[in-house]
CSV table of C-alpha atoms and ligand atoms in Angstrom, one decimal:
chain,number,residue,atom,x,y,z
A,131,MET,CA,-15.2,21.1,-13.1
A,132,PRO,CA,-14.5,20.2,-9.5
A,133,THR,CA,-13.8,16.5,-8.6
A,134,TYR,CA,-17.2,15.2,-7.6
A,135,ARG,CA,-17.4,12.2,-5.3
A,136,ILE,CA,-20.4,10.0,-4.6
A,137,ALA,CA,-20.5,8.5,-1.1
A,138,PRO,CA,-23.3,6.0,-0.5
A,139,SER,CA,-24.4,5.7,3.1
A,140,ILE,CA,-24.5,2.1,4.4
A,141,LEU,CA,-27.4,3.2,6.6
A,142,SER,CA,-29.8,2.0,3.9
A,143,ALA,CA,-27.9,-1.1,3.0
A,144,ASP,CA,-28.9,-4.7,3.9
A,145,PHE,CA,-26.8,-5.2,7.0
A,146,ALA,CA,-27.2,-8.9,6.8
A,147,ARG,CA,-25.1,-8.8,3.6
A,148,LEU,CA,-23.0,-5.7,4.3
A,149,GLY,CA,-19.7,-7.0,2.7
A,150,GLU,CA,-21.5,-7.8,-0.6
A,151,GLU,CA,-23.4,-4.5,-0.4
A,152,VAL,CA,-20.3,-2.4,-0.2
A,153,ARG,CA,-18.5,-4.4,-2.9
A,154,ASN,CA,-21.5,-4.0,-5.2
A,155,VAL,CA,-21.8,-0.2,-4.6
A,156,VAL,CA,-18.1,0.3,-5.3
A,157,ALA,CA,-18.4,-1.8,-8.5
A,158,ALA,CA,-21.3,0.5,-9.4
A,159,GLY,CA,-19.0,3.5,-9.2
A,160,ALA,CA,-19.1,4.8,-5.6
A,161,ASP,CA,-16.0,6.9,-4.7
A,162,ILE,CA,-16.3,6.6,-0.9
A,163,ILE,CA,-18.2,4.5,1.6
A,164,HIS,CA,-20.1,6.7,4.1
A,165,PHE,CA,-20.4,5.0,7.5
A,166,ASP,CA,-23.0,6.5,9.9
A,167,VAL,CA,-22.3,5.9,13.6
A,168,MET,CA,-25.2,6.7,15.9
A,169,ASP,CA,-25.2,6.2,19.7
A,170,ASN,CA,-28.8,6.6,20.9
A,171,HIS,CA,-27.6,9.6,22.9
A,172,TYR,CA,-26.4,12.4,20.6
A,173,VAL,CA,-29.0,11.2,18.1
A,174,PRO,CA,-32.1,9.0,18.7
A,175,ASN,CA,-30.9,6.0,16.9
A,176,LEU,CA,-28.3,3.3,17.3
A,177,THR,CA,-26.2,1.8,14.4
A,178,VAL,CA,-22.7,0.4,14.2
A,179,GLY,CA,-19.2,0.8,15.6
A,180,PRO,CA,-15.6,0.0,14.9
A,181,LEU,CA,-16.1,-3.8,14.7
A,182,VAL,CA,-18.4,-3.4,11.6
A,183,CYS,CA,-16.0,-0.9,10.1
A,184,GLU,CA,-13.2,-3.4,10.5
A,185,ALA,CA,-15.4,-6.1,9.0
A,186,ILE,CA,-16.1,-4.2,5.8
A,187,ARG,CA,-12.5,-2.8,5.4
A,188,PRO,CA,-11.1,-5.8,3.4
A,189,HIS,CA,-14.1,-5.7,1.0
A,190,VAL,CA,-13.3,-2.3,-0.5
A,191,GLN,CA,-10.3,-0.2,-1.6
A,192,VAL,CA,-12.1,3.2,-1.5
A,193,PRO,CA,-12.0,5.5,1.5
A,194,ILE,CA,-14.3,4.8,4.4
A,195,ASP,CA,-15.8,8.1,5.7
A,196,VAL,CA,-16.9,7.7,9.3
A,197,HIS,CA,-19.6,10.2,10.3
A,198,LEU,CA,-19.7,10.2,14.1
A,199,MET,CA,-23.1,11.1,15.5
A,200,VAL,CA,-21.9,10.3,19.1
A,201,LYS,CA,-21.2,12.2,22.2
A,202,PRO,CA,-18.5,12.3,23.5
A,203,VAL,CA,-16.3,11.7,20.5
A,204,ASP,CA,-12.6,11.4,21.6
A,205,ARG,CA,-12.6,7.9,23.1
A,206,ILE,CA,-13.9,6.3,19.9
A,207,ILE,CA,-11.6,8.0,17.4
A,208,PRO,CA,-8.5,5.8,17.7
A,209,ASP,CA,-10.8,2.7,17.6
A,210,PHE,CA,-12.2,3.8,14.2
A,211,ALA,CA,-8.7,4.7,12.9
A,212,LYS,CA,-7.5,1.2,13.8
A,213,ALA,CA,-10.6,-0.3,12.2
A,214,GLY,CA,-9.6,1.2,8.8
A,215,ALA,CA,-11.4,4.5,8.7
A,216,ASN,CA,-9.8,7.1,6.3
A,217,ILE,CA,-12.0,10.1,7.1
A,218,ILE,CA,-13.6,10.9,10.5
A,219,THR,CA,-16.0,13.7,11.1
A,220,PHE,CA,-17.9,14.7,14.2
A,221,HIS,CA,-20.4,17.4,15.3
A,222,PRO,CA,-18.7,20.3,17.0
A,223,GLU,CA,-21.4,20.6,19.8
A,224,ALA,CA,-20.6,16.9,20.7
A,225,SER,CA,-17.0,17.7,21.6
A,226,GLU,CA,-15.8,19.7,24.6
A,227,HIS,CA,-12.5,20.5,22.8
A,228,ILE,CA,-13.0,20.7,19.1
A,229,ASP,CA,-9.4,21.6,18.3
A,230,ARG,CA,-8.2,18.6,20.3
A,231,SER,CA,-10.6,16.2,18.7
A,232,LEU,CA,-9.6,17.3,15.2
A,233,GLN,CA,-5.9,16.9,16.0
A,234,LEU,CA,-6.6,13.5,17.5
A,235,ILE,CA,-8.1,12.4,14.2
A,236,ARG,CA,-5.1,13.6,12.3
A,237,ASP,CA,-2.7,12.1,14.8
A,238,ASN,CA,-4.4,8.8,14.1
A,239,GLY,CA,-3.7,9.1,10.4
A,240,CYS,CA,-7.1,10.1,9.2
A,241,LYS,CA,-8.6,13.1,7.5
A,242,ALA,CA,-10.6,15.2,9.9
A,243,GLY,CA,-13.8,17.1,9.6
A,244,LEU,CA,-16.7,18.9,11.3
A,245,VAL,CA,-20.4,18.3,10.7
A,246,PHE,CA,-23.0,20.9,10.9
A,247,ASN,CA,-26.7,20.2,11.5
A,248,PRO,CA,-29.2,22.4,9.7
A,249,GLY,CA,-29.5,24.6,12.8
A,250,THR,CA,-25.8,24.5,13.9
A,251,PRO,CA,-24.1,27.9,13.3
A,252,LEU,CA,-20.9,28.0,11.2
A,253,HIS,CA,-18.9,30.1,13.7
A,254,TYR,CA,-17.3,26.8,14.9
A,255,LEU,CA,-15.2,27.0,11.7
A,256,GLU,CA,-13.6,30.3,12.7
A,257,HIS,CA,-10.4,29.1,14.4
A,258,VAL,CA,-10.0,25.6,13.0
A,259,MET,CA,-9.9,25.9,9.2
A,260,ASP,CA,-6.3,24.9,9.2
A,261,LYS,CA,-7.2,21.6,10.9
A,262,LEU,CA,-9.9,20.6,8.5
A,263,ASP,CA,-9.8,18.3,5.5
A,264,ILE,CA,-13.5,18.1,5.1
A,265,ILE,CA,-16.7,20.0,6.1
A,266,LEU,CA,-19.9,18.0,6.1
A,267,LEU,CA,-23.2,19.9,6.0
A,268,MET,CA,-26.3,18.0,7.0
A,269,SER,CA,-29.3,18.7,4.8
A,270,VAL,CA,-31.6,16.8,7.2
A,271,ASN,CA,-31.5,16.5,11.0
A,272,PRO,CA,-29.3,13.6,11.8
A,273,GLY,CA,-30.6,10.2,13.1
A,274,PHE,CA,-32.4,8.6,10.2
A,275,GLY,CA,-32.1,7.8,6.5
A,276,GLY,CA,-34.9,8.5,4.0
A,277,GLN,CA,-35.7,12.1,5.1
A,278,SER,CA,-36.4,15.0,2.7
A,279,PHE,CA,-33.6,17.4,1.8
A,280,ILE,CA,-34.0,20.8,3.6
A,281,PRO,CA,-33.8,23.4,0.9
A,282,HIS,CA,-32.3,26.1,3.1
A,283,THR,CA,-29.1,24.0,3.2
A,284,LEU,CA,-28.3,25.3,-0.3
A,285,LYS,CA,-27.5,28.8,1.2
A,286,LYS,CA,-25.4,27.2,3.8
A,287,ILE,CA,-23.4,25.2,1.2
A,288,ALA,CA,-22.8,28.5,-0.7
A,289,ALA,CA,-21.6,30.2,2.5
A,290,VAL,CA,-19.2,27.4,3.3
A,291,ARG,CA,-17.9,27.2,-0.3
A,292,LYS,CA,-17.1,30.9,0.0
A,293,LEU,CA,-15.2,30.3,3.3
A,294,ILE,CA,-13.2,27.4,1.8
A,295,ASP,CA,-12.3,29.4,-1.3
A,296,GLU,CA,-11.3,32.4,0.8
A,297,SER,CA,-9.1,30.1,3.0
A,298,GLY,CA,-7.2,28.9,-0.1
A,299,ARG,CA,-7.2,25.4,1.5
A,300,ASP,CA,-8.0,22.1,-0.1
A,301,ILE,CA,-11.1,21.2,2.0
A,302,MET,CA,-13.8,18.8,0.7
A,303,LEU,CA,-17.4,20.1,1.0
A,304,GLU,CA,-19.8,17.2,1.6
A,305,VAL,CA,-23.6,17.3,1.9
A,306,ASP,CA,-25.6,14.6,3.6
A,307,GLY,CA,-29.3,13.9,3.7
A,308,GLY,CA,-32.1,13.6,1.2
A,309,ILE,CA,-29.7,13.7,-1.8
A,310,LYS,CA,-31.4,12.3,-4.9
A,311,ILE,CA,-30.9,12.3,-8.7
A,312,ASP,CA,-33.2,15.4,-8.9
A,313,ASN,CA,-31.4,17.6,-6.4
A,314,ILE,CA,-27.7,16.6,-6.6
A,315,ALA,CA,-27.0,19.2,-9.3
A,316,ALA,CA,-28.5,22.0,-7.1
A,317,ALA,CA,-26.2,21.0,-4.2
A,318,ALA,CA,-23.2,20.9,-6.6
A,319,GLN,CA,-24.2,24.3,-8.1
A,320,ALA,CA,-24.2,25.7,-4.5
A,321,GLY,CA,-20.7,24.5,-4.0
A,322,ALA,CA,-20.7,20.9,-2.7
A,323,ASP,CA,-18.3,18.4,-4.2
A,324,THR,CA,-19.0,15.2,-2.2
A,325,PHE,CA,-22.5,13.7,-2.0
A,326,VAL,CA,-23.8,11.3,0.6
A,327,ALA,CA,-26.8,9.3,-0.6
A,328,GLY,CA,-28.3,6.4,1.3
A,329,SER,CA,-31.9,5.6,0.4
A,330,ALA,CA,-31.4,7.0,-3.2
A,331,ILE,CA,-28.9,4.2,-3.9
A,332,PHE,CA,-29.2,1.3,-1.5
A,333,GLY,CA,-33.0,1.6,-1.6
A,334,LYS,CA,-32.9,0.9,-5.4
A,335,PRO,CA,-32.4,-2.3,-7.3
A,336,ASP,CA,-29.7,-1.0,-9.7
A,337,TYR,CA,-27.0,1.0,-7.9
A,338,LYS,CA,-25.1,1.7,-11.1
A,339,ALA,CA,-28.1,3.2,-12.8
A,340,VAL,CA,-28.6,5.6,-9.9
A,341,ILE,CA,-24.9,6.6,-9.7
A,342,ASP,CA,-24.6,7.0,-13.4
A,343,SER,CA,-27.7,9.3,-13.4
A,344,MET,CA,-26.2,11.3,-10.5
A,345,ARG,CA,-23.0,11.8,-12.5
A,346,SER,CA,-25.0,12.9,-15.6
A,347,GLU,CA,-26.7,15.5,-13.5
A,348,LEU,CA,-23.3,16.6,-12.1
A,349,ALA,CA,-21.9,16.9,-15.6
A,350,LYS,CA,-24.6,19.5,-16.4
A,351,VAL,CA,-23.4,21.8,-13.6
A,352,SER,CA,-21.6,24.8,-14.9
B,683,DX5,C1,-28.5,10.8,8.7
B,683,DX5,C2,-27.2,10.2,8.1
B,683,DX5,C3,-27.2,10.2,6.6
B,683,DX5,C4,-28.3,9.3,6.0
B,683,DX5,C5,-28.5,9.7,4.6
B,683,DX5,O1,-28.3,11.0,10.0
B,683,DX5,O2,-26.1,10.9,8.5
B,683,DX5,O3,-25.9,9.7,6.1
B,683,DX5,O4,-28.1,8.0,6.1
B,683,DX5,O5,-29.6,8.9,4.1
B,683,DX5,P1,-30.5,9.5,2.9
B,683,DX5,O6,-29.7,9.7,1.7
B,683,DX5,O7,-31.5,8.4,2.8
B,683,DX5,O8,-31.1,10.8,3.4
B,684,ZN,ZN1,-24.1,10.6,7.5
């Protein structure tokens, strides 16, 4: 069985109590904190920046996974690294120089990854597999929490799983958007190993009950 990781997205957390929220979700079994950065330019929404990442950093020991939905990307990368990010991903169409942006993330001591919207072609992967620690597939169009999982993503997950396996590299395959207890197993079956979930966890009263149920579903995957 692969190592499965559950990455709650703070987008659905109570921002007035963010430190407590991330502590609670890690105590409930979260492996990673997913940190959605939106700029009201690349996506039609505005969230949080390095200051908030720095503010939650002392509250948790687990990796902070910064998902940049911003354009351009390079200027903000070192700021997030200094703010305590461990993983930084960006959308390839938001960077003029993908190879440079990936290298910049690694030069700043973080794991680097590309994010693909449901309609973004995978050809961006072709010449950068050796610079990737993670590939993030969006299963909704980015910008908002609480949207429904787009089923076609399962085929894309399987295609990327094949590319990763063929590369022989240790690259995480993360899926983001509309992940719930009732579809996490299908995403895992298709080849994902890391699961972002915002509204499914922070939207519910008992974080541990949701995370435990997700793990039970994952345990059933052959
Ligand atoms: C969407 C964000 C997701 C989102 C997931 O643009 O990247 O991380 O918060 O939220 P749910 O799990 O509610 O779809
Ligand atoms: Zn995200």
